[in-house]
Short mmCIF file of C-alpha atoms and ligand atoms in Angstrom, two decimals:
data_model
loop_
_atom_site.label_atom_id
_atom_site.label_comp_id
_atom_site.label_asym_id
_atom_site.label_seq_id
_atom_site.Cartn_x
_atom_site.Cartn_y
_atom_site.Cartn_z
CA UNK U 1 6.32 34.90 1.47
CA UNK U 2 8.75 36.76 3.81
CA UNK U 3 9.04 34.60 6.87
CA UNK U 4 11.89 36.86 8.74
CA UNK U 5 11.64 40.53 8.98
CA UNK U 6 13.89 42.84 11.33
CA UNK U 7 11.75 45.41 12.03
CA UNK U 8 13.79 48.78 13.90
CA UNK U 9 13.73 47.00 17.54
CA UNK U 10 11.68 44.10 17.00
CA UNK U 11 11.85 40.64 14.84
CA UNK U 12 8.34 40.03 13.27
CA UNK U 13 7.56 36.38 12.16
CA UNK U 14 5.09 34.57 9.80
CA UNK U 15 3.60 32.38 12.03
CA UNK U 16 3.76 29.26 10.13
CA UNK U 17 1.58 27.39 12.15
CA UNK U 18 -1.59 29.13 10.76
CA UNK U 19 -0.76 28.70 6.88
CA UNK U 20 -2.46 27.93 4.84
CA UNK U 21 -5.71 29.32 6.33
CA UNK U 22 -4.45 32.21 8.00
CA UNK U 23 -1.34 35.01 7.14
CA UNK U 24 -0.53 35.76 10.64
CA UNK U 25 2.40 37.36 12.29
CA UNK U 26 4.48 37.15 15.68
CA UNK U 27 6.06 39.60 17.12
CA UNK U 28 9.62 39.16 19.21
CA UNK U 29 10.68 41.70 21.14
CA UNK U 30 13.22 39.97 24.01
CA UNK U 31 14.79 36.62 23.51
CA UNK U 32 12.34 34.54 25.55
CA UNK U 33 9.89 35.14 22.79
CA UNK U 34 12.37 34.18 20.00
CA UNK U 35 12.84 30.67 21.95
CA UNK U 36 9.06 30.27 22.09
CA UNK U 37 9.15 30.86 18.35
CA UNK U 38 11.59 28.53 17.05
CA UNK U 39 10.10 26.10 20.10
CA UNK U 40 6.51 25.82 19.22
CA UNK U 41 7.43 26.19 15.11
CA UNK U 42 6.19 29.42 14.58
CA UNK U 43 9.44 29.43 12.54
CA UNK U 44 10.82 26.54 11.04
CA UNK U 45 13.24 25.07 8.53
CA UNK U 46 16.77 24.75 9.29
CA UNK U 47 18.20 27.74 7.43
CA UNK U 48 15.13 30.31 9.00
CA UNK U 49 15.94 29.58 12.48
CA UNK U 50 19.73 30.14 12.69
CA UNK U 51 18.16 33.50 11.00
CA UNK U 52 15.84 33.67 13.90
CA UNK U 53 18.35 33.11 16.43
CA UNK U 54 21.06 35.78 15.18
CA UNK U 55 18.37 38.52 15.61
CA UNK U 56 17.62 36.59 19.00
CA UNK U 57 21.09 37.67 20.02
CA UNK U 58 20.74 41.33 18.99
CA UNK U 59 17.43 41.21 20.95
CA UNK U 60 19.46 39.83 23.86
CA UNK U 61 21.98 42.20 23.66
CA UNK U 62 19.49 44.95 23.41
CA UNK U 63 17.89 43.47 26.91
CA UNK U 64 21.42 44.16 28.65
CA UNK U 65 21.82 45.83 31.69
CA UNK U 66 24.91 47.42 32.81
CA UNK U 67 24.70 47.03 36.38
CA UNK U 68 24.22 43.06 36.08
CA UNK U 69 26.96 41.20 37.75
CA UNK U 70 27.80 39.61 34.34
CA UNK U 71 29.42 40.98 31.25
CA UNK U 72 27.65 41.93 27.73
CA UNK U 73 29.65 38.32 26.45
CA UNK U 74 28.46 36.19 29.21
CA UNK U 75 24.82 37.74 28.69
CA UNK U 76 24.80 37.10 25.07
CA UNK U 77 26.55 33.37 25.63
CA UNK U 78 23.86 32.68 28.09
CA UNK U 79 21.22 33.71 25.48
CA UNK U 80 22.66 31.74 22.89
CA UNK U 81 22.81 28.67 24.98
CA UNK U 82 19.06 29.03 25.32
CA UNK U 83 18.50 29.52 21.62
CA UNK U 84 20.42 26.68 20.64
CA UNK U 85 18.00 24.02 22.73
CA UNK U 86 14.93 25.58 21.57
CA UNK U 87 15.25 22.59 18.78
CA UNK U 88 18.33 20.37 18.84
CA UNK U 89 19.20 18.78 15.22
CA UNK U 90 19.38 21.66 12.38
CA UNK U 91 23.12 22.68 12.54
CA UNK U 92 22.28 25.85 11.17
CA UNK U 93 21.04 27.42 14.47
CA UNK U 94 24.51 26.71 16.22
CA UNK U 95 26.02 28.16 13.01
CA UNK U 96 24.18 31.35 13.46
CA UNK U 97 24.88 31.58 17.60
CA UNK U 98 28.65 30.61 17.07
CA UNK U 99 28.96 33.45 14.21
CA UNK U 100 27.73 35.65 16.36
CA UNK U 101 29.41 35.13 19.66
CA UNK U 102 32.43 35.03 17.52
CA UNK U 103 32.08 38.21 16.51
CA UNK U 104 30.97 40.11 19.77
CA UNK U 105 34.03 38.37 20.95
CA UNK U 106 36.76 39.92 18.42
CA UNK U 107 34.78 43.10 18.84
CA UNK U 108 36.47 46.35 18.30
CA UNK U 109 33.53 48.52 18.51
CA UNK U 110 31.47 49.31 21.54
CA UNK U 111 28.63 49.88 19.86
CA UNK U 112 27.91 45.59 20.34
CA UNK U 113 24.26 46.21 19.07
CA UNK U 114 24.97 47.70 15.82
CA UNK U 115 27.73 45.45 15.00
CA UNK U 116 25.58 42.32 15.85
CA UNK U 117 22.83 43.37 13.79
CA UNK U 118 25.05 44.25 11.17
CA UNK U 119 26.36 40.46 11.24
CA UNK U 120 22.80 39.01 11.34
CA UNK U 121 21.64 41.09 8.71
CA UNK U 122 24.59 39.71 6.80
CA UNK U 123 23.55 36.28 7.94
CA UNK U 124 19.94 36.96 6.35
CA UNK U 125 20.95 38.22 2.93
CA UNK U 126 23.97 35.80 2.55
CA UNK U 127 21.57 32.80 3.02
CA UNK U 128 19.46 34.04 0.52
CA UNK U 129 22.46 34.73 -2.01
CA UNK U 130 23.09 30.93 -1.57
CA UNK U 131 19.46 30.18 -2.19
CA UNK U 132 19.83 31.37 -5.62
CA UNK U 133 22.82 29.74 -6.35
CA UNK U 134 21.99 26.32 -5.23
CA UNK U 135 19.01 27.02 -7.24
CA UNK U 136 21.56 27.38 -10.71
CA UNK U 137 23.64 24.52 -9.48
CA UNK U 138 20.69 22.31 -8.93
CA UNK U 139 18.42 23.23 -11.97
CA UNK U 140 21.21 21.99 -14.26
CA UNK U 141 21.29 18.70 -13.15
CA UNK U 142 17.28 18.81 -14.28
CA UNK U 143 16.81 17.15 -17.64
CA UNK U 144 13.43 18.23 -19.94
CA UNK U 145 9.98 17.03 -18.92
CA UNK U 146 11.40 15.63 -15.19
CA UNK U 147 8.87 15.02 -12.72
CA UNK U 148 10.08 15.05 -9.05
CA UNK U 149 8.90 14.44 -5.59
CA UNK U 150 10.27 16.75 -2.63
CA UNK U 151 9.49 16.54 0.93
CA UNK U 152 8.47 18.91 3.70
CA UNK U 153 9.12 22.65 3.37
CA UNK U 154 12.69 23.23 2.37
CA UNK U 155 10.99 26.62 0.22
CA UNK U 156 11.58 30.21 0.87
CA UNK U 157 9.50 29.62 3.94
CA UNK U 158 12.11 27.30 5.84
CA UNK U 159 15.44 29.73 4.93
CA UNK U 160 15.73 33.79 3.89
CA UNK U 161 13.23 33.35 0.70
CA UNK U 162 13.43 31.29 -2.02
CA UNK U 163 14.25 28.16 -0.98
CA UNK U 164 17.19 25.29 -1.23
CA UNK U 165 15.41 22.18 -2.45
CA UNK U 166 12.51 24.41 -3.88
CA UNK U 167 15.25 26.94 -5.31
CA UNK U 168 16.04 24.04 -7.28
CA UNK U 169 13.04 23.29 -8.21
CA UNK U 170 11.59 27.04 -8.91
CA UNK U 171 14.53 27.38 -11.30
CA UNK U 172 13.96 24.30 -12.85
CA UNK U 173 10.60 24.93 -13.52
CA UNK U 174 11.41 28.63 -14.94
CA UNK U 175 13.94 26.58 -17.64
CA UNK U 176 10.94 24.94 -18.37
CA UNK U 177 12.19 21.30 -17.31
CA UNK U 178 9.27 20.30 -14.70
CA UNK U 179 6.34 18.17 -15.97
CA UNK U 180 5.15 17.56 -12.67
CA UNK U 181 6.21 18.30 -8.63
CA UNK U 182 4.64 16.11 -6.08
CA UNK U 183 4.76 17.26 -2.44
CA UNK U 184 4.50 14.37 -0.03
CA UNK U 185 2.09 15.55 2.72
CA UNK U 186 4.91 15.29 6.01
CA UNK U 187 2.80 14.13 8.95
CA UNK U 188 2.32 15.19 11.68
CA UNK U 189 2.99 18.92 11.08
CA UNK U 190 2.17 18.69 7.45
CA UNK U 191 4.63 20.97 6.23
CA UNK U 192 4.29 19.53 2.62
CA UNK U 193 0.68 20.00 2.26
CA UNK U 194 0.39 23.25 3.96
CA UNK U 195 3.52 25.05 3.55
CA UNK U 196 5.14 23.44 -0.18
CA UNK U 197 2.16 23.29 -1.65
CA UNK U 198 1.02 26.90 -0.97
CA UNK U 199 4.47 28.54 -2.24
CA UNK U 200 4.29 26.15 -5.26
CA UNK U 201 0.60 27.72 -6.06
CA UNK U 202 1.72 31.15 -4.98
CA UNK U 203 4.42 30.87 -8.14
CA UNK U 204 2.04 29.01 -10.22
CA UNK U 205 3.87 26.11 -10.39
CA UNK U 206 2.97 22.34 -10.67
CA UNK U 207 1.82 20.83 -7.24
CA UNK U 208 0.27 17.34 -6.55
CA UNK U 209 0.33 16.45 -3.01
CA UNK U 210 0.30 12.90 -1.89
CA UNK U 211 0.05 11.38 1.48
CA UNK U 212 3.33 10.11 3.02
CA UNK U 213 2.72 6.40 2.63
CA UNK U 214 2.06 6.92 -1.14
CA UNK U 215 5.78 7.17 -1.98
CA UNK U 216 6.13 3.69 -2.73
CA UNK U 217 3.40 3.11 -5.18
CA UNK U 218 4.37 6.62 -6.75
CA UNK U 219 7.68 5.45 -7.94
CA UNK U 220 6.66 2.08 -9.03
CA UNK U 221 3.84 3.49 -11.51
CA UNK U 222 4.75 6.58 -12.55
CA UNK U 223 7.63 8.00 -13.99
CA UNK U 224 9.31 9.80 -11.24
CA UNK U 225 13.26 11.49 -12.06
CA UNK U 226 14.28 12.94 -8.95
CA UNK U 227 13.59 13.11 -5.50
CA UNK U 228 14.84 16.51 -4.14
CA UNK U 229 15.12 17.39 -0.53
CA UNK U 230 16.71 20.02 2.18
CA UNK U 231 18.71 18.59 5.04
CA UNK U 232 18.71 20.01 8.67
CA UNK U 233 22.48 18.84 8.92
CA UNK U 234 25.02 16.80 6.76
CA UNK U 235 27.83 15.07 8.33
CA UNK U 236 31.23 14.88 7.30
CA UNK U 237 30.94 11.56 5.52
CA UNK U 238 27.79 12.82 3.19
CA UNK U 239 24.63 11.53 5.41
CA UNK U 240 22.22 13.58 5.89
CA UNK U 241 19.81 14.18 8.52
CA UNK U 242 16.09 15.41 7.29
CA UNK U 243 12.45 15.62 8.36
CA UNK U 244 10.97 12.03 9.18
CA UNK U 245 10.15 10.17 6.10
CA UNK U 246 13.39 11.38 4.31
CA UNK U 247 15.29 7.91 4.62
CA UNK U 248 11.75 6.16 3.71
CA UNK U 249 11.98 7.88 0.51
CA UNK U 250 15.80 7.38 -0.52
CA UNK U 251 15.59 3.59 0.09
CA UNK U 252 11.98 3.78 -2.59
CA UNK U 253 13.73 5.96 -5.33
CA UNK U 254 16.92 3.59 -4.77
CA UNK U 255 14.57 0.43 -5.84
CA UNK U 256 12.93 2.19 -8.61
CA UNK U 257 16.33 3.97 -9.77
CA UNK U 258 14.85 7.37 -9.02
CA UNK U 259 17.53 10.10 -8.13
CA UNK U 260 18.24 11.78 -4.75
CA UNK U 261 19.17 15.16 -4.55
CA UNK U 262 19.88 17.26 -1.32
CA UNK U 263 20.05 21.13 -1.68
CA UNK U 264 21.29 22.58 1.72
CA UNK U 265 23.89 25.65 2.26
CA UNK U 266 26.90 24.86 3.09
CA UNK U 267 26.35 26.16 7.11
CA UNK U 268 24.34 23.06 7.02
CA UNK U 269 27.06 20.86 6.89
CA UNK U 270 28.37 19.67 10.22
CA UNK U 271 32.52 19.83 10.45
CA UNK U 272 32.69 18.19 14.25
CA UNK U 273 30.14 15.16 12.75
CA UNK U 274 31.52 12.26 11.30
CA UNK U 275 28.18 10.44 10.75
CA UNK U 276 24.51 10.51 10.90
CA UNK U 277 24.83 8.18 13.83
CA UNK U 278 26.41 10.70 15.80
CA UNK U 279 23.81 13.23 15.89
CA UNK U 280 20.90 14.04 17.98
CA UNK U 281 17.48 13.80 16.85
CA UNK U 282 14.42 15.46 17.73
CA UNK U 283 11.80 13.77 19.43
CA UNK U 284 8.64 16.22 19.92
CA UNK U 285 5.61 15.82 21.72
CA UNK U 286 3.81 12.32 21.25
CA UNK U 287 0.27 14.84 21.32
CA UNK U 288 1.12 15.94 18.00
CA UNK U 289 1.07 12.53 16.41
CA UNK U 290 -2.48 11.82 18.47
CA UNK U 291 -4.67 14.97 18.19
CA UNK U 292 -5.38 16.53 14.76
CA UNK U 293 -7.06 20.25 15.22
CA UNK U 294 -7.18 19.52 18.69
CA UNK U 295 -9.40 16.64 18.21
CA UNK U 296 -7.88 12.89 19.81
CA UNK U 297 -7.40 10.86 16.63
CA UNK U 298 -5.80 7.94 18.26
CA UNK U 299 -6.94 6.03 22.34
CA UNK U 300 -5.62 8.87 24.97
CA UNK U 301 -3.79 5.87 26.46
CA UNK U 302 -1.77 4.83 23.39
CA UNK U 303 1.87 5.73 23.58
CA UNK U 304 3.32 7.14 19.96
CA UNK U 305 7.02 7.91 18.70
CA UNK U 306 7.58 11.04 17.69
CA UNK U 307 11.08 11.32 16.29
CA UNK U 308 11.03 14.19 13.94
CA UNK U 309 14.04 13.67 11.40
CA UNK U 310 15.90 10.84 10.45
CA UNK U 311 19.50 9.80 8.52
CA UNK U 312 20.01 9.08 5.43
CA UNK U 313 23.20 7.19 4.40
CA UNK U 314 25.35 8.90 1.97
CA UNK U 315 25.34 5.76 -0.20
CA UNK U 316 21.39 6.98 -0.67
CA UNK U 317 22.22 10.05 -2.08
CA UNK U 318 23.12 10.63 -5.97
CA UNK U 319 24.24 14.17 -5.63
CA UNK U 320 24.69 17.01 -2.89
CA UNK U 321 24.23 21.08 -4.30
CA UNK U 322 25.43 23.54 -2.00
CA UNK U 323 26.21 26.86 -2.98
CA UNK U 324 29.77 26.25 -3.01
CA UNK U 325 28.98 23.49 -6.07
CA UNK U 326 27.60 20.32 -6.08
CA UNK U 327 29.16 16.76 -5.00
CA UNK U 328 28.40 13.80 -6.58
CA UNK U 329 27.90 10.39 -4.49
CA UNK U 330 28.95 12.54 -1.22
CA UNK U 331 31.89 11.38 1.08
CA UNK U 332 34.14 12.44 3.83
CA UNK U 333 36.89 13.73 1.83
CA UNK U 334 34.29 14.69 -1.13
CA UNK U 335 33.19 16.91 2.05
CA UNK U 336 36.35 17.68 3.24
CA UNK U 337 37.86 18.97 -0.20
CA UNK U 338 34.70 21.41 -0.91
CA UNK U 339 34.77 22.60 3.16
CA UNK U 340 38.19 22.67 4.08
CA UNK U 341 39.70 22.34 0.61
CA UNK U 342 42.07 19.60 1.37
CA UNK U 343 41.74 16.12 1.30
CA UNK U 344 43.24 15.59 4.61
O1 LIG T 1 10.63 20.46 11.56
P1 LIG T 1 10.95 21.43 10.46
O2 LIG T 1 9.76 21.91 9.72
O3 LIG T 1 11.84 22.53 10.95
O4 LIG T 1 11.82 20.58 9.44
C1 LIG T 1 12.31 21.19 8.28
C2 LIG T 1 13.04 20.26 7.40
O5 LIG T 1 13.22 19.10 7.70
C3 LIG T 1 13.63 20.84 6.15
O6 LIG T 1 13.66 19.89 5.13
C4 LIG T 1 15.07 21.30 6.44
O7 LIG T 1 15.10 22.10 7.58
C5 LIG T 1 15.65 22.03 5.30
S1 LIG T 1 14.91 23.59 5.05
C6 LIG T 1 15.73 24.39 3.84
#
């Protein structure tokens, strides 16, 4: 499952949208059409679309024209400004943009294309490097015959392949540690059910899905060790901000003394954010909570609330596994040492 390919002049995309039914794929070829993507969650998962939008910028670039009034920096700044609202709360897009802006700006070269494909390219394989290392960082922490829930898609799907919180959980389950994985469902774009649950089947691995609500009566009657997750940004203090339901399911394993571990690189984590509180969340489309296939599922006149991640407190979370190692009971200058490596 490949969800990013550069393709010569083009970016081709799994179009997520369709899985599991269909295996369908999107073609970018300007930067308009890599907005659309990331917009209408063709691709998705913090970690693919600050992917995306580094090849959006070598699209862009590719799109200048030298007799525009502006310069090939202001082109490509514009551009990224437009990638970076296509979806406001995963850090990692900004990450990507700011990476590369930096590095058309200290440009030596004036071949700007090559150099900012080069650096997205690097972007793409480095994010899959840290896939695999989270996923050795993590797995250790996983104990014989644990059974764990995860949430949404934080698989190969959502980053460069293999997957943070499912990195963990693939490596785990090749040690031969995982009884069982359950994959909460993630209304209203159902990324667990659809997306989770087909990479765990692709790898043969365990998969029960439940529905969201379920969580609760899960972990009070069945022996449940870990809930693992992905994070779309973690703030400087150790909260972390994840797809809808995330905080519903630290407070559960809390009360039944399950642990909570977040797997997320470490261009997740947000240096200018102090706290969860501080950051913007995404509110989508109230249609997508009332029509199912296209079919109304709810009166046309009700209004619904359609916030699409939520924060976590870092006094939630048992342990944090980035690539760089893992933190245990995260806090700002837990955070600070491992970014910065100071306690200052
Ligand atoms: O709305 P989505 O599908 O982009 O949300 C994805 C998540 O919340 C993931 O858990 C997160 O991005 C981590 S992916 C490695």
């Amino acid at each position: 499952m490949e969800p990013i390919r550069w393709n010569e002049n083009e970016l081709i995309l799994l179009d997520q949208r369709e899985l599991p039914n269909k295996i369908c794929y999107v073609t970018c070829n300007n930067v308009s059409d890599v907005y659309n993507a990331i917009k209408k969650m063709i691709v998705r998962g913090a970690p693919a679309i600050g992917v995306t939008a580094a090849y959006g910028l070598v699209l862009a670039i590719k799109d200048y024209k030298q007799d525009k009034k502006e310069s090939e920096l202001e082109h490509l700044k514009k551009a990224a400004k437009m990638l970076a609202s296509s979806r406001p709360t995963a850090i990692n897009l900004k990450w990507a943009l700011s990476k590369m802006i930096f590095k058309a700006e200290n440009c030596a070269s004036d071949n700007l294309i090559d150099l900012l494909l080069n650096e997205a390219i690097s972007i793409h394989n480095s994010d899959l490097e840290g896939n695999y290392k989270m996923g050795g960082i993590g797995a250790k922490m996983i104990s014989p015959n644990s059974s764990v829930i995860t949430h949404c898609n934080a698989g190969a799907l959502a980053t460069s392949g293999y997957g943070t919180a499912l990195g963990v959980l693939r490596k785990a389950s090749q040690d031969g540690n995982i009884e069982k994985i359950y994959v909460t469902e993630t209304r209203p774009w159902l990324q667990g059910s659809r997306l989770t649950a087909s990479e765990l089947i692709y790898d043969k691995l365990s998969v029960t899905i439940v529905v969201d609500s379920a969580a609760g009566y899960l972990m009070s009657s069945e022996h449940i060790d870990w809930v693992i997750v992905g994070a779309d940004r973690v703030t400087m203090n150790g909260d972390v901000i994840n797809k809808i339901g995330t905080y519903n399911l630290a407070i559960i394993a809390k009360k039944h003394s399950v642990k909570f571990m977040v797997v997320a690189p470490t261009s997740t984590i947000d240096l200018a954010m102090e706290s969860g509180s501080d950051v913007s969340i995404e509110h989508r489309d109230e249609e997508e909570i009332k029509y199912f296939n296209n079919q109304l599922i709810a009166p046309k006149n009700a209004s619904a609330f359609n916030p699409v991640f939520d924060v976590t407190p870092n006094s939630l979370i048992d342990v944090l596994v980035t690539e760089k190692g893992a933190i245990l009971r995260p806090n700002d200058q837990k955070i600070r040492h491992l970014m910065l490596g100071s306690n200052i």
